[in-house]
Coordinates of C-alpha atoms in Angstrom, one line a residue:
M1 CA 12.0 -19.9 9.1
A2 CA 9.2 -21.1 11.4
R3 CA 6.4 -23.2 9.9
F4 CA 2.9 -23.3 11.3
S5 CA 0.3 -26.1 11.4
Q6 CA -2.5 -25.9 8.9
Q7 CA -4.9 -25.7 11.8
F8 CA -3.1 -22.7 13.3
I9 CA -3.0 -20.9 9.9
Q10 CA -6.7 -21.4 9.4
Q11 CA -7.4 -20.2 12.9
V12 CA -5.5 -17.0 12.1
A13 CA -7.4 -16.6 8.8
Q14 CA -10.8 -17.0 10.4
A15 CA -9.8 -14.4 13.1
T16 CA -9.0 -11.8 10.4
D17 CA -11.7 -9.7 8.8
I18 CA -10.4 -9.0 5.3
V19 CA -12.4 -5.7 5.0
E20 CA -11.1 -4.4 8.3
L21 CA -7.5 -5.5 7.4
I22 CA -7.4 -3.9 3.9
G23 CA -9.3 -0.9 5.2
Q24 CA -6.3 -0.1 7.3
Y25 CA -4.3 0.5 4.1
V26 CA -6.9 1.6 1.6
A27 CA -10.2 3.6 1.8
L28 CA -12.9 1.1 1.0
K29 CA -16.5 2.0 0.0
K30 CA -19.4 -0.5 0.0
R31 CA -20.7 -1.3 -3.4
G32 CA -23.5 -3.9 -3.3
R33 CA -22.2 -7.0 -1.4
E34 CA -18.6 -6.0 -2.0
F35 CA -16.2 -3.2 -1.2
V36 CA -14.2 -1.2 -3.7
G37 CA -11.0 0.9 -3.3
L38 CA -7.8 2.0 -5.0
C39 CA -5.4 -0.8 -5.5
P40 CA -2.2 -0.3 -3.5
F41 CA -0.2 -2.5 -5.9
H42 CA -0.2 -0.3 -8.9
D43 CA -0.7 3.4 -9.7
D44 CA -4.4 3.3 -9.5
H45 CA -6.6 6.4 -10.1
K46 CA -9.9 4.7 -10.5
P47 CA -11.0 2.2 -7.9
S48 CA -10.2 -1.2 -9.4
M49 CA -9.8 -3.4 -6.4
Y50 CA -12.8 -5.3 -5.0
V51 CA -13.0 -7.0 -1.6
A52 CA -15.6 -9.7 -1.1
P53 CA -16.2 -10.3 2.6
A54 CA -18.4 -13.3 2.0
K55 CA -15.4 -15.1 0.4
E56 CA -12.7 -13.3 2.3
I57 CA -10.8 -12.4 -0.9
F58 CA -9.6 -9.3 -2.8
K59 CA -9.1 -8.9 -6.5
C60 CA -7.8 -6.0 -8.6
F61 CA -9.2 -6.1 -12.1
A62 CA -6.5 -3.8 -13.4
C63 CA -3.1 -5.3 -12.3
G64 CA -4.4 -8.8 -11.5
A65 CA -3.4 -8.9 -7.8
G66 CA -5.7 -11.1 -5.7
G67 CA -5.9 -13.6 -2.9
G68 CA -6.9 -13.7 0.8
V69 CA -5.6 -12.0 3.9
F70 CA -2.2 -13.7 3.8
Q71 CA -1.6 -12.8 0.2
F72 CA -2.5 -9.2 0.9
V73 CA -0.1 -8.8 3.8
M74 CA 2.7 -10.7 1.9
R75 CA 2.4 -8.4 -1.1
Y76 CA 1.9 -5.2 0.8
D77 CA 4.6 -5.7 3.5
K78 CA 6.8 -7.9 1.2
L79 CA 6.8 -10.8 3.7
E80 CA 7.2 -14.5 3.2
F81 CA 4.1 -16.6 4.0
P82 CA 5.2 -17.6 7.6
E83 CA 5.9 -14.0 8.4
A84 CA 2.5 -13.0 7.2
V85 CA 0.9 -15.7 9.4
R86 CA 2.9 -14.4 12.3
T87 CA 1.9 -10.8 11.6
L88 CA -1.8 -11.5 11.4
A89 CA -1.6 -13.8 14.5
E90 CA -0.1 -11.0 16.5
R91 CA -2.7 -8.6 15.2
A92 CA -5.5 -10.9 16.3
N93 CA -3.8 -11.5 19.7
I94 CA -3.4 -15.2 18.9
P95 CA -0.4 -16.7 20.8
L96 CA 2.1 -18.3 18.5
P97 CA 2.7 -22.1 19.1
A98 CA 5.7 -22.4 21.3
E99 CA 7.5 -24.9 19.1
T100 CA 7.5 -22.4 16.2
E101 CA 9.4 -19.7 18.0
T102 CA 12.8 -19.3 16.5
A103 CA 15.8 -17.0 17.3
P104 CA 16.2 -14.0 15.0
V105 CA 18.6 -14.4 12.1
Q106 CA 21.4 -11.9 12.6
A107 CA 22.3 -11.4 8.9
G108 CA 18.7 -11.3 7.6
M109 CA 16.2 -10.2 10.2
S110 CA 12.5 -10.4 9.2
K111 CA 10.3 -7.3 9.4
N112 CA 8.6 -8.7 12.5
D113 CA 12.0 -9.1 14.2
L114 CA 12.8 -5.5 13.4
M115 CA 9.4 -4.3 14.6
N116 CA 10.0 -6.1 17.9
V117 CA 13.3 -4.2 18.3
C118 CA 11.6 -0.9 17.5
T119 CA 8.8 -1.7 20.0
F120 CA 11.4 -2.3 22.7
A121 CA 13.2 1.0 21.9
A122 CA 9.9 2.9 22.1
R123 CA 9.2 1.4 25.5
F124 CA 12.7 2.4 26.6
F125 CA 12.5 5.9 25.4
R126 CA 9.1 6.4 27.0
S127 CA 10.4 5.2 30.4
Q128 CA 13.4 7.5 30.2
L129 CA 11.1 10.6 29.5
R130 CA 9.4 10.0 32.9
S131 CA 12.7 9.4 34.7
E132 CA 15.1 11.9 36.3
V133 CA 17.4 11.9 33.3
G134 CA 14.4 12.9 31.1
K135 CA 13.3 15.9 33.1
A136 CA 14.6 18.5 30.7
A137 CA 13.0 16.7 27.7
L138 CA 9.7 16.5 29.4
E139 CA 9.8 20.2 30.3
Y140 CA 10.6 21.0 26.7
A141 CA 7.6 19.0 25.5
L142 CA 5.3 20.7 28.0
S143 CA 6.7 24.1 27.1
R144 CA 5.6 23.5 23.5
K145 CA 2.1 23.1 25.0
L146 CA 1.8 19.4 24.5
T147 CA -0.4 18.0 27.2
D148 CA 0.4 14.9 29.4
K149 CA -2.4 13.1 27.6
S150 CA -0.9 13.9 24.2
I151 CA 2.6 12.9 25.3
E152 CA 1.2 9.5 26.3
R153 CA -1.1 9.1 23.3
F154 CA 1.7 9.9 20.7
G155 CA 4.3 7.8 22.6
L156 CA 6.9 10.5 23.0
G157 CA 10.1 9.6 24.8
Y158 CA 13.7 10.6 25.5
A159 CA 17.0 9.3 24.3
P160 CA 19.5 9.9 27.2
Q161 CA 22.7 11.9 26.7
S162 CA 24.8 8.8 26.7
W163 CA 26.6 6.9 24.0
E164 CA 25.3 3.5 25.0
S165 CA 22.2 3.8 27.2
L166 CA 19.9 2.1 24.6
L167 CA 22.5 -0.5 23.8
A168 CA 23.0 -1.4 27.5
A169 CA 19.2 -1.8 28.0
A170 CA 19.0 -3.9 24.8
R171 CA 21.7 -6.3 26.0
R172 CA 19.8 -6.8 29.3
D173 CA 16.7 -7.6 27.3
G174 CA 18.6 -10.2 25.1
L175 CA 18.9 -8.0 22.0
S176 CA 22.2 -7.8 20.1
E177 CA 24.1 -4.9 18.6
S178 CA 23.4 -6.3 15.1
Q179 CA 19.7 -6.1 15.7
L180 CA 19.8 -2.5 16.8
I181 CA 22.0 -1.6 13.8
A182 CA 19.6 -3.3 11.4
A183 CA 16.7 -1.3 13.0
G184 CA 18.6 2.0 12.6
L185 CA 19.0 2.5 16.3
A186 CA 22.8 2.0 16.6
V187 CA 25.8 2.9 14.5
R188 CA 29.0 0.9 14.2
R189 CA 32.1 2.8 15.1
D190 CA 34.5 3.8 12.3
N191 CA 37.2 1.5 13.7
G192 CA 34.7 -1.5 13.8
A193 CA 35.1 -1.9 17.5
G194 CA 31.6 -1.9 18.9
C195 CA 28.9 0.6 18.2
Y196 CA 27.0 3.5 19.8
D197 CA 23.4 4.9 20.1
R198 CA 22.2 6.8 17.1
F199 CA 19.9 9.1 19.1
R200 CA 21.4 11.0 22.1
H201 CA 19.8 13.8 24.2
R202 CA 16.8 14.1 22.0
L203 CA 13.0 14.2 22.4
M204 CA 11.9 11.1 20.6
F205 CA 8.9 10.8 18.3
P206 CA 8.1 7.2 17.4
I207 CA 7.1 6.8 13.7
F208 CA 4.2 4.4 13.1
D209 CA 3.1 2.5 10.0
P210 CA -0.6 3.0 9.0
T211 CA -1.6 0.2 11.3
G212 CA 0.1 1.7 14.4
R213 CA 3.2 -0.4 14.6
V214 CA 6.5 1.4 15.4
I215 CA 8.9 1.3 12.5
A216 CA 11.3 4.2 13.1
F217 CA 12.0 7.3 15.1
G218 CA 12.5 11.0 14.8
G219 CA 14.5 12.9 17.4
R220 CA 14.4 16.6 18.2
A221 CA 17.8 17.9 19.6
L222 CA 17.6 19.4 23.1
D223 CA 21.0 20.9 22.8
E224 CA 20.7 24.1 20.8
Q225 CA 24.3 23.8 19.6
E226 CA 23.5 20.6 17.8
T227 CA 23.8 21.1 14.1
A228 CA 21.0 18.6 13.2
K229 CA 17.9 20.0 14.8
Y230 CA 15.9 16.9 13.8
L231 CA 17.3 13.4 13.1
N232 CA 15.3 10.6 11.6
S233 CA 16.0 6.9 11.5
P234 CA 17.9 5.8 8.4
D235 CA 16.1 3.9 5.7
T236 CA 15.6 0.2 6.7
V237 CA 13.6 -2.7 5.3
L238 CA 10.8 -1.3 7.6
F239 CA 11.2 2.4 7.0
D240 CA 11.5 4.6 3.9
K241 CA 11.0 8.3 4.7
S242 CA 10.2 9.1 1.1
S243 CA 7.1 6.9 1.3
Q244 CA 5.9 7.3 4.9
L245 CA 3.7 10.0 6.4
Y246 CA 3.9 10.9 10.1
G247 CA 0.6 10.6 12.0
L248 CA -1.3 8.6 9.4
N249 CA -2.0 5.9 12.0
F250 CA -3.8 8.5 14.1
S251 CA -5.6 10.3 11.3
R252 CA -6.4 7.6 8.8
E253 CA -10.0 7.1 9.7
A254 CA -10.7 10.8 9.9
I255 CA -9.1 11.3 6.5
V256 CA -11.3 8.5 5.0
S257 CA -14.4 10.0 6.6
A258 CA -13.6 13.6 5.4
G259 CA -12.2 12.5 2.0
E260 CA -9.5 15.1 2.7
A261 CA -6.0 15.2 4.3
I262 CA -4.3 18.3 5.7
V263 CA -0.6 18.0 5.0
V264 CA 2.0 19.8 7.2
E265 CA 5.8 19.6 7.5
G266 CA 6.7 18.7 11.1
Y267 CA 6.1 16.4 14.0
L268 CA 4.9 19.2 16.3
D269 CA 2.7 20.7 13.6
T270 CA 0.9 17.3 13.3
L271 CA 0.6 16.7 17.0
M272 CA -0.6 20.1 17.9
A273 CA -3.3 20.0 15.2
L274 CA -4.4 16.6 16.4
Q275 CA -4.4 17.8 20.0
S276 CA -6.4 20.8 19.0
G277 CA -9.2 18.8 17.5
L278 CA -8.2 18.7 13.8
P279 CA -8.1 14.9 13.2
N280 CA -7.1 14.5 9.5
V281 CA -3.5 15.8 9.6
V282 CA -0.3 14.1 8.5
A283 CA 3.3 15.3 7.9
T284 CA 6.2 14.5 5.6
L285 CA 9.3 13.3 7.4
G286 CA 11.9 15.9 6.9
T287 CA 12.0 15.3 3.2
A288 CA 10.4 16.9 0.2
L289 CA 7.0 15.5 -0.7
T290 CA 7.4 12.7 -3.2
D291 CA 5.0 10.9 -5.6
R292 CA 5.2 7.9 -3.2
H293 CA 3.8 10.1 -0.4
V294 CA 1.0 11.2 -2.6
R295 CA 0.2 7.6 -3.8
L296 CA 0.0 6.5 -0.1
L297 CA -2.3 9.4 0.7
S298 CA -4.5 8.8 -2.4
R299 CA -5.6 5.5 -0.9
Y300 CA -7.5 7.4 1.8
A301 CA -8.3 10.9 0.4
Q302 CA -9.6 12.5 -2.8
E303 CA -8.2 15.9 -1.8
A304 CA -5.3 17.4 0.0
V305 CA -4.7 20.8 1.6
L306 CA -1.0 21.9 2.0
V307 CA -0.4 23.9 5.1
F308 CA 3.4 24.6 5.1
D309 CA 5.4 27.2 7.0
S310 CA 4.9 30.8 5.9
D311 CA 8.6 31.5 5.3
A312 CA 10.3 31.4 1.9
A313 CA 11.4 27.8 2.4
G314 CA 7.8 26.7 3.2
T315 CA 6.4 28.6 0.3
A316 CA 8.9 27.0 -2.1
A317 CA 8.1 23.6 -0.7
A318 CA 4.4 24.1 -1.2
E319 CA 5.0 25.0 -4.9
R320 CA 7.2 22.0 -5.4
A321 CA 4.6 19.7 -3.9
L322 CA 1.8 21.0 -6.1
E323 CA 2.9 19.3 -9.3
V324 CA 3.5 16.1 -7.5
F325 CA -0.2 16.1 -6.4
L326 CA -1.3 17.1 -9.8
S327 CA 0.7 14.3 -11.5
Q328 CA -1.1 11.8 -9.2
Q329 CA -4.5 13.4 -10.1
I330 CA -5.2 14.4 -6.6
H331 CA -7.1 17.7 -6.1
V332 CA -4.9 20.0 -4.0
R333 CA -5.3 23.3 -2.3
V334 CA -2.9 25.5 -0.4
A335 CA -3.5 27.3 2.8
T336 CA -1.3 30.3 3.7
I337 CA -0.3 30.7 7.4
P338 CA 0.0 34.3 8.6
A339 CA 3.6 35.6 8.4
G340 CA 6.0 34.5 11.0
K341 CA 4.1 31.4 12.1
D342 CA 4.2 27.7 11.4
P343 CA 1.1 25.5 11.8
C344 CA 2.1 24.6 15.4
D345 CA 2.4 28.2 16.4
F346 CA -0.8 29.1 14.6
C347 CA -2.7 26.4 16.4
L348 CA -1.4 27.6 19.8
A349 CA -2.2 31.2 19.0
A350 CA -5.6 30.8 17.3
G351 CA -6.8 27.3 18.1
G352 CA -7.5 24.2 16.1
E353 CA -10.8 25.6 14.8
A354 CA -8.9 28.5 13.2
L355 CA -6.6 26.1 11.4
K356 CA -9.6 24.1 10.2
N357 CA -11.2 27.3 8.8
L358 CA -7.9 28.3 7.2
A359 CA -7.8 24.9 5.4
A360 CA -11.5 25.1 4.4
E361 CA -10.9 28.4 2.8
A362 CA -7.7 27.5 1.0
P363 CA -7.6 28.3 -2.7
D364 CA -7.0 25.6 -5.2
A365 CA -3.5 25.1 -6.8
L366 CA -4.1 27.4 -9.8
Q367 CA -5.5 30.2 -7.7
Y368 CA -2.7 30.0 -5.2
V369 CA 0.0 30.0 -7.9
W370 CA -1.6 32.8 -9.8
G371 CA -2.0 34.9 -6.7
R372 CA 1.7 34.6 -6.0
R373 CA 2.7 35.3 -9.6
L374 CA 0.4 38.3 -9.8
E375 CA 1.9 39.8 -6.7
A376 CA 5.4 39.2 -8.2
I377 CA 4.3 40.8 -11.5
K378 CA 3.1 43.9 -9.6
Q379 CA 6.5 44.1 -7.8
A380 CA 8.3 43.8 -11.2
G381 CA 6.8 47.0 -12.3
Q382 CA 7.9 47.9 -15.8
N383 CA 10.6 45.3 -15.9
L384 CA 9.3 43.5 -19.0
A385 CA 11.8 40.6 -18.8
D386 CA 10.7 39.7 -15.2
R387 CA 7.1 40.1 -16.1
R388 CA 7.5 37.8 -19.1
R389 CA 9.4 35.2 -17.0
L390 CA 6.7 35.2 -14.3
V391 CA 3.9 34.8 -16.9
E392 CA 5.7 31.9 -18.5
Q393 CA 6.1 30.2 -15.1
F394 CA 2.4 30.4 -14.5
L395 CA 1.6 29.2 -18.0
Q396 CA 3.9 26.3 -17.5
F397 CA 2.0 25.4 -14.4
V398 CA -1.3 25.7 -16.3
V399 CA 0.0 23.4 -19.0
S400 CA 1.2 20.8 -16.4
S401 CA -2.2 20.9 -14.7
A402 CA -4.0 20.3 -18.0
A403 CA -1.6 17.5 -19.0
Y404 CA -2.5 15.7 -15.7
G405 CA -6.2 16.3 -16.1
A406 CA -6.6 18.9 -13.3
I407 CA -8.2 21.4 -15.7
D408 CA -10.0 21.1 -19.0
A409 CA -9.6 23.1 -22.3
V410 CA -12.5 25.5 -21.3
R411 CA -10.8 26.6 -18.1
R412 CA -7.5 26.8 -19.9
G413 CA -9.0 29.3 -22.4
Q414 CA -10.7 31.3 -19.6
L415 CA -7.3 31.6 -17.9
A416 CA -5.7 32.9 -21.1
Q417 CA -8.5 35.5 -21.4
R418 CA -8.0 36.6 -17.8
I419 CA -4.3 36.9 -17.9
G420 CA -4.4 38.6 -21.3
H421 CA -6.8 41.2 -20.0
L422 CA -4.7 41.9 -16.9
L423 CA -1.4 42.1 -18.8
N424 CA -2.7 43.7 -22.0
V425 CA -1.6 40.6 -24.0
P426 CA -3.8 39.1 -26.8
P427 CA -5.2 35.8 -25.3
I428 CA -4.5 34.0 -28.6
E429 CA -0.8 34.6 -28.1
L430 CA -1.0 33.1 -24.6
Q431 CA -2.9 30.1 -25.9
Q432 CA -0.2 29.6 -28.6
Q433 CA 2.5 29.8 -26.0
M434 CA 0.7 27.2 -23.9
R435 CA 0.5 24.9 -26.8
R436 CA 4.3 25.2 -27.3
L437 CA 4.9 24.5 -23.6
A438 CA 2.6 21.5 -23.8
R439 CA 4.8 19.8 -26.3
R440 CA 7.6 19.6 -23.7
I441 CA 5.3 17.9 -21.1
P442 CA 5.5 14.1 -21.0
R443 CA 2.1 12.6 -20.9
P444 CA 1.3 10.7 -17.7
G445 CA 1.6 6.9 -17.9
Q446 CA -1.4 4.8 -18.9
A447 CA -3.2 2.8 -16.2
A448 CA -1.9 -0.7 -15.7
Q449 CA -3.5 -3.2 -18.0
P450 CA -4.5 -6.6 -16.9
A451 CA -1.7 -9.1 -17.3
E452 CA -2.3 -11.7 -19.9
P453 CA -3.0 -15.1 -18.2
D454 CA -0.2 -17.6 -18.6
L455 CA -2.6 -20.3 -19.6
S456 CA -3.2 -22.0 -22.9
N457 CA -6.5 -21.8 -24.8
E458 CA -6.1 -25.5 -25.8
P459 CA -9.3 -27.4 -25.1
S460 CA -7.6 -29.7 -22.7
T461 CA -6.3 -26.9 -20.6
L462 CA -9.7 -25.2 -20.6
A463 CA -11.3 -28.4 -19.5
E464 CA -8.8 -28.7 -16.6
R465 CA -9.5 -25.1 -15.7
H466 CA -13.3 -25.5 -15.8
L467 CA -13.0 -28.5 -13.4
L468 CA -11.2 -26.3 -10.8
E469 CA -13.5 -23.4 -11.4
V470 CA -16.5 -25.5 -10.5
L471 CA -14.8 -27.2 -7.5
L472 CA -13.9 -23.8 -6.0
N473 CA -17.5 -22.7 -6.1
R474 CA -19.1 -26.1 -5.5
P475 CA -16.9 -28.2 -3.1
D476 CA -19.8 -30.6 -2.7
L477 CA -19.1 -31.9 -6.2
F478 CA -15.6 -33.0 -5.2
D479 CA -16.3 -36.7 -4.4
A480 CA -18.0 -37.2 -7.8
V481 CA -15.0 -35.7 -9.6
A482 CA -12.4 -37.5 -7.5
E483 CA -13.8 -40.9 -8.4
R484 CA -12.6 -40.4 -11.9
V485 CA -9.9 -37.7 -11.9
T486 CA -6.7 -37.3 -10.0
P487 CA -4.2 -34.4 -9.9
Q488 CA -1.9 -36.4 -12.2
D489 CA -4.5 -35.9 -14.9
F490 CA -3.8 -32.2 -15.0
T491 CA -1.2 -31.4 -17.7
C492 CA -0.9 -27.7 -17.1
K493 CA 1.7 -27.1 -14.5
G494 CA 0.0 -24.2 -12.7
L495 CA -3.4 -25.9 -12.7
G496 CA -1.8 -29.1 -11.6
E497 CA -0.3 -27.4 -8.5
V498 CA -3.7 -26.1 -7.6
A499 CA -5.3 -29.5 -8.2
E500 CA -2.8 -31.1 -5.7
C501 CA -4.0 -28.7 -3.0
V502 CA -7.7 -29.1 -4.0
W503 CA -7.5 -32.9 -3.8
S504 CA -5.6 -32.7 -0.5
L505 CA -8.3 -30.6 1.2
G506 CA -11.1 -32.4 -0.6
R507 CA -10.1 -35.8 0.6
A508 CA -10.0 -34.4 4.2
G509 CA -13.5 -33.0 3.8
G510 CA -12.2 -29.4 4.1
L511 CA -12.2 -28.0 0.6
S512 CA -13.0 -24.3 0.3
L513 CA -11.5 -21.2 -1.3
E514 CA -10.6 -19.8 2.1
A515 CA -8.8 -23.0 3.1
L516 CA -6.9 -23.0 -0.2
L517 CA -5.7 -19.4 0.3
A518 CA -4.5 -20.4 3.8
M519 CA -2.2 -23.1 2.5
D520 CA 1.5 -22.4 2.5
E521 CA 1.7 -24.2 -0.9
M522 CA -0.8 -21.7 -2.4
S523 CA 0.9 -18.6 -0.8
D524 CA 1.9 -17.3 -4.3
G525 CA -1.3 -18.6 -6.0
G526 CA -3.8 -16.0 -4.7
A527 CA -4.3 -14.3 -8.1
L528 CA -4.9 -17.6 -9.9
L529 CA -7.3 -18.9 -7.3
T530 CA -9.4 -15.8 -7.2
D531 CA -9.4 -15.8 -11.0
L532 CA -10.6 -19.4 -11.1
A533 CA -13.3 -18.7 -8.5
A534 CA -14.6 -15.5 -10.2
D535 CA -14.6 -17.1 -13.7
G536 CA -16.5 -20.1 -12.4
E537 CA -19.1 -18.1 -10.6
R538 CA -19.6 -15.8 -13.6
R539 CA -20.1 -18.9 -15.9
G540 CA -22.4 -20.8 -13.6
N541 CA -24.1 -23.9 -14.9
Y542 CA -21.8 -25.9 -12.7
E543 CA -23.2 -29.4 -13.4
Q544 CA -23.2 -28.8 -17.2
T545 CA -19.7 -27.3 -17.1
I546 CA -18.2 -30.1 -15.1
A547 CA -19.9 -32.8 -17.3
G548 CA -18.5 -31.2 -20.5
A549 CA -15.0 -31.0 -18.9
M550 CA -15.2 -34.6 -17.8
E551 CA -16.2 -35.8 -21.3
H552 CA -13.3 -34.0 -22.8
L553 CA -10.8 -35.4 -20.4
A554 CA -12.1 -38.9 -21.0
Y555 CA -11.8 -38.4 -24.8
R556 CA -8.3 -36.9 -24.4
D557 CA -7.2 -39.9 -22.3
G558 CA -8.6 -42.3 -24.8
R559 CA -6.8 -40.6 -27.6
R560 CA -3.5 -40.9 -25.7
Q561 CA -4.1 -44.6 -25.1
L562 CA -4.8 -45.0 -28.8
Q563 CA -1.4 -43.4 -29.7
E564 CA 0.4 -45.6 -27.1
L565 CA -1.2 -48.7 -28.6
K566 CA -0.2 -47.8 -32.1
A567 CA 3.3 -47.2 -31.0
S568 CA 3.3 -50.6 -29.3
G569 CA 2.3 -52.5 -32.5
Y570 CA -1.3 -53.6 -31.5
S571 CA -3.5 -55.2 -34.2
D572 CA -5.7 -53.1 -36.5
E573 CA -8.8 -54.8 -35.0
A574 CA -7.9 -53.8 -31.5
L575 CA -7.2 -50.2 -32.6
R576 CA -10.5 -50.1 -34.5
E577 CA -12.4 -51.3 -31.4
L578 CA -10.8 -48.6 -29.2
G579 CA -11.4 -45.9 -31.8
Q580 CA -15.1 -46.9 -31.9
R581 CA -15.4 -46.6 -28.2
L582 CA -13.9 -43.1 -28.4
Q583 CA -16.8 -42.0 -30.6
Q584 CA -19.2 -42.5 -27.7
P585 CA -19.3 -40.6 -24.4
D586 CA -17.7 -42.8 -21.8
A587 CA -20.4 -43.2 -19.1
R588 CA -17.9 -44.6 -16.6
R589 CA -15.9 -41.4 -16.8
K590 CA -18.8 -39.0 -16.3
P591 CA -19.5 -37.6 -12.8
R592 CA -22.5 -38.8 -11.0
I593 CA -24.2 -35.5 -10.2
T594 CA -27.5 -35.5 -8.4

């Protein structure tokens, strides 16, 4: 794997604004001099991640994650340090040093390699849509009322009706079959002899990650005889359809601004809403809505409005999605599209403003479910078994909502009163039934607790830690410390590794927290470094702290010398003299702080 010079790495770090970077993945709100948001590295319901722009660091006070821009990208995208450097360099439009360019590894391509393959495919599909072979696909897109501007904006393309058109173009561009297979764009033949294009004769929708990088594709069949109307890329190291939302790269800022996301089911539903002026819309990718979808959405929005198709399948999908949202403690409402239409058709018929109003007037989850159950109860007539079953279904939903904190005990009691009045059932019986149902509901997991630090509370370890805490906040004190201490004086392994890097930068006159976080050797030490810096800043009294730490280390070294002398058989007089010296602070070992 390519390695970059320290100068280049620091250039990339300095070109990356940590608030802007993390803000692409998480909704951040300013709080004093810092920003706060939901941590993406654990199931966070209360903002516990702080971003400090002055220090270019982030820190989660719940799960312990922390570091700088490289550590965030490494952890979020699951990259190695060099890949994170490459990713942020490309993001900042900083050319990579020529000597670090390496050929892709066939058996284990990096995420950046796969993204390059997907970017190539997106360009190819776009070019084909505007060619003669793509004429029918372009006409179809226009017939669905997508404008030329939208077709360009959303990167639509065409996969030709050929078994190897993309493969042939890739070979001409120096890409291999293995690379296309790894990116989910080609399929190996059953007999093992070669491969073929996965997408053929389809209108192509590139799927982007939240930052706008192509990671996969969805294809709409243009042959009505095709059994699979829509075909998605398979899961790859880049793409997991159960945790990606289509259109989030286009709608992310609007969702953060509104605090609300409108969730639809299809590609065209999303694009037509965006084209019609409704900017905060996303879609699932041909799969049922999962808790991972909701966790992703919760980083940007406090509320969601489900706008699914009005047919039976869409209604069932909406009800299945409700409990997923409730379990993640996201307020959810459900908008009902008029019969016979999907969100795309509704937008075309009534306009984006009408869809916006429909979403604004959508009832919350309980109202929606009760409305549907009440209608079904009316249709059940005098069939007591059906009526009882429908009531129990609603009570089950109420109990689930309460378990996940969506409603409180007061509202639960009010619902029992209302249902009892409508059905002529004593409310106390309904409340007893809800208590029985509640016993079957598993309680939601507790929030992640801070990990116990893997550091000893021994005085020597604390002294070593205090030294580093001070130096991360006051690099100007390095020379005074380095006169009397070396990294070899650190006995705690983790702290010793940090000390090696601190001394390396300090001797070169470039010690800073930002520089440490930009070192390959510290790529996995972001959490420890941010802990040390935060603890040191909180404690303050830098000169006093460092003087006390130095005294303790001097005493510890003297005690070690005394033990070594005893073991070597020195005279009692020599041992007594050394012991007396240990009773006095060793002035030669104290830092000279002015």
